[in-house]
Amino acid sequence: MPPLSEILVKDVMSKPVKTIDLNKNVKSAAILMSKTNVGSLVVTKNNKPIGMLTDTDIIKRVVAKGKVVSKVKVKDVMSRPLIFVRPNDTYLEAARKLKKNNIKRLPVISDKGKLVGLVSMTDIAITAPEMLDLFEYRLKMREEEPEIREEITSGICDNCDSYSEDLRKVNDQWLCESCREDLSAEK
């Protein structure tokens, strides 16, 4: 497998992409999403992609507000502007764009403006399963208080900022031998 920085979006994207015209109602969109088992549709105007409609858009902007799904137009609740990637963008560029914009899916649009695919967090996770391990590890780190079990370690002294191969924890600080001696002398 090539390095992650060399994998292109066109190699990991899903296709074909389900679309819906901006003038359709949300009920039609929800039915299409249900029938095709997808969580989003690319919204089009004259067959050109202009936005996204996700299951979250429907829940937050229609259902939670008590609106009638058959009376609300897709164009009134879709997410826009359309955030997208190009087929020759790298996998990492797509992952960064997803993270930066806090979204789960990106349409893939050719240089001529044609919708050619969709790349999602799932596509990225499947392409590089080791990324899942990293995500899981980072989540676990957030849940647990970090614990250093060693009695002696190497690193930067919390007191004098010098590097030491003999750091030891004293009063919740990692101190080098010299700072430990100074502390003992003060007592």
Coordinates of C-alpha atoms in Angstrom, one line a residue:
M1 CA 0.0 0.0 0.0
P2 CA 1.4 3.5 -0.9
P3 CA 2.0 6.0 1.9
L4 CA -1.2 7.8 3.0
S5 CA 0.1 11.1 1.5
E6 CA 0.1 9.4 -1.9
I7 CA -3.4 7.9 -1.9
L8 CA -5.8 9.9 -4.1
V9 CA -9.4 10.6 -3.5
K10 CA -10.4 8.9 -6.7
D11 CA -8.9 5.7 -5.4
V12 CA -11.1 5.6 -2.2
M13 CA -14.3 7.5 -3.2
S14 CA -17.7 5.8 -3.4
K15 CA -19.7 5.9 -6.6
P16 CA -22.3 6.4 -8.0
V17 CA -23.6 9.2 -5.8
K18 CA -27.3 9.7 -5.0
T19 CA -28.6 13.2 -5.9
I20 CA -31.8 15.2 -5.6
D21 CA -33.0 18.3 -7.3
L22 CA -33.2 21.4 -5.0
N23 CA -36.9 21.9 -5.7
K24 CA -38.0 18.4 -4.5
N25 CA -39.6 18.2 -1.0
V26 CA -37.8 16.7 2.0
K27 CA -40.2 13.8 2.1
S28 CA -39.0 12.7 -1.4
A29 CA -35.4 13.1 -0.2
A30 CA -36.1 11.0 3.0
I31 CA -37.7 8.3 0.9
L32 CA -34.8 8.2 -1.5
M33 CA -32.3 8.1 1.4
S34 CA -34.2 5.2 3.0
K35 CA -34.6 3.2 -0.2
T36 CA -30.9 3.5 -1.1
N37 CA -29.7 3.2 2.5
V38 CA -27.6 6.4 2.4
G39 CA -27.2 9.2 4.9
S40 CA -26.9 12.1 2.5
L41 CA -27.8 13.3 -1.0
V42 CA -26.0 15.8 -3.2
V43 CA -28.4 18.6 -4.1
T44 CA -28.4 19.6 -7.7
K45 CA -29.6 22.5 -9.8
N46 CA -29.7 21.8 -13.5
N47 CA -27.7 18.6 -12.8
K48 CA -24.9 20.6 -11.2
P49 CA -24.0 20.0 -7.5
I50 CA -24.8 23.0 -5.3
G51 CA -25.3 21.6 -1.8
M52 CA -25.7 18.6 0.5
L53 CA -28.7 17.2 2.3
T54 CA -28.0 14.9 5.2
D55 CA -30.1 12.9 7.6
T56 CA -28.9 15.4 10.3
D57 CA -30.2 18.4 8.2
I58 CA -33.6 16.7 8.1
I59 CA -33.7 15.9 11.8
K60 CA -32.5 19.4 13.0
R61 CA -34.1 21.7 10.4
V62 CA -37.4 19.9 9.7
V63 CA -38.4 17.2 12.2
A64 CA -37.1 18.9 15.4
K65 CA -38.9 22.1 14.3
G66 CA -42.2 20.3 13.7
K67 CA -42.3 21.2 10.0
V68 CA -44.2 19.0 7.5
V69 CA -41.7 17.1 5.4
S70 CA -43.9 17.1 2.3
K71 CA -44.1 20.9 2.4
V72 CA -40.5 21.8 3.0
K73 CA -38.2 22.1 -0.1
V74 CA -34.7 20.6 -0.1
K75 CA -33.2 24.0 -1.0
D76 CA -34.6 25.5 2.2
V77 CA -32.8 23.0 4.5
M78 CA -29.7 21.8 2.6
S79 CA -26.2 22.5 3.8
R80 CA -24.2 25.0 1.7
P81 CA -22.0 26.2 0.4
L82 CA -20.9 22.9 -1.1
I83 CA -17.6 21.8 0.4
F84 CA -15.9 19.3 -2.0
V85 CA -12.7 17.8 -3.1
R86 CA -11.2 17.0 -6.5
P87 CA -10.5 13.4 -7.7
N88 CA -6.7 14.0 -7.6
D89 CA -6.6 15.6 -4.2
T90 CA -4.9 13.3 -1.7
Y91 CA -6.6 11.2 0.9
L92 CA -5.0 13.3 3.7
E93 CA -6.3 16.6 2.1
A94 CA -9.8 15.1 2.2
A95 CA -9.4 13.9 5.8
R96 CA -8.2 17.4 6.8
K97 CA -11.1 19.0 5.0
L98 CA -13.6 16.7 6.7
K99 CA -12.1 17.5 10.1
K100 CA -11.8 21.2 9.6
N101 CA -15.4 21.6 8.5
N102 CA -16.7 19.0 11.0
I103 CA -18.5 17.0 8.3
K104 CA -18.7 13.3 7.5
R105 CA -18.9 13.4 3.7
L106 CA -17.4 15.3 0.7
P107 CA -18.7 15.2 -2.8
V108 CA -15.9 14.6 -5.4
I109 CA -16.2 17.1 -8.3
S110 CA -14.1 17.0 -11.4
D111 CA -12.4 20.1 -12.8
K112 CA -15.3 20.4 -15.2
G113 CA -17.8 20.6 -12.4
K114 CA -19.2 17.1 -12.8
L115 CA -20.1 15.1 -9.7
V116 CA -17.9 11.9 -9.9
G117 CA -18.0 10.4 -6.4
L118 CA -18.3 10.9 -2.6
V119 CA -15.7 10.4 0.0
S120 CA -16.6 9.8 3.6
M121 CA -15.0 9.2 7.0
T122 CA -16.0 5.6 6.5
D123 CA -14.1 5.4 3.1
I124 CA -11.0 6.8 4.8
A125 CA -11.3 4.5 7.8
I126 CA -11.6 1.4 5.5
T127 CA -8.7 2.5 3.4
A128 CA -6.4 2.9 6.3
P129 CA -7.5 0.7 9.2
E130 CA -4.5 1.8 11.2
M131 CA -6.1 5.2 11.4
L132 CA -8.9 3.6 13.4
D133 CA -6.4 2.3 15.9
L134 CA -5.0 5.9 16.2
F135 CA -8.5 7.4 16.6
E136 CA -9.3 4.8 19.3
Y137 CA -6.1 5.4 21.1
R138 CA -6.6 9.2 21.1
L139 CA -10.2 8.8 22.4
K140 CA -8.9 6.5 25.2
M141 CA -6.3 9.1 26.1
R142 CA -8.9 11.7 26.5
E143 CA -11.0 9.5 28.8
E144 CA -8.2 8.5 31.1
E145 CA -5.8 10.7 33.2
P146 CA -2.3 10.0 31.9
E147 CA -0.3 7.9 34.2
I148 CA 3.5 7.5 34.1
R149 CA 4.4 4.3 35.9
E150 CA 8.1 4.6 35.8
E151 CA 10.0 5.8 38.9
I152 CA 13.0 7.0 36.8
T153 CA 12.6 8.4 33.3
S154 CA 14.4 10.7 30.8
G155 CA 13.1 14.1 29.7
I156 CA 13.0 17.7 30.7
C157 CA 13.2 18.7 34.3
D158 CA 10.1 20.6 35.5
N159 CA 12.2 22.9 37.6
C160 CA 15.3 23.9 35.5
D161 CA 14.2 22.8 32.0
S162 CA 17.4 20.8 31.5
Y163 CA 17.4 17.4 29.8
S164 CA 18.2 14.5 32.2
E165 CA 18.4 10.8 31.9
D166 CA 17.6 10.5 35.6
L167 CA 14.3 12.3 36.2
R168 CA 12.4 11.3 39.4
K169 CA 9.0 12.4 40.6
V170 CA 9.2 14.6 43.7
N171 CA 6.1 16.5 45.0
D172 CA 4.3 16.0 41.6
Q173 CA 7.3 17.3 39.6
W174 CA 9.8 15.4 37.5
L175 CA 13.2 16.7 38.8
C176 CA 16.8 16.0 37.6
E177 CA 19.4 14.9 40.1
S178 CA 20.7 18.5 40.6
C179 CA 17.3 19.9 41.4
R180 CA 16.5 17.0 43.8
E181 CA 19.8 17.7 45.6
D182 CA 18.9 21.4 45.8
L183 CA 15.4 20.5 47.2
S184 CA 17.0 18.2 49.8
A185 CA 19.5 20.9 50.8
E186 CA 16.6 23.4 51.4
K187 CA 14.9 21.0 53.9

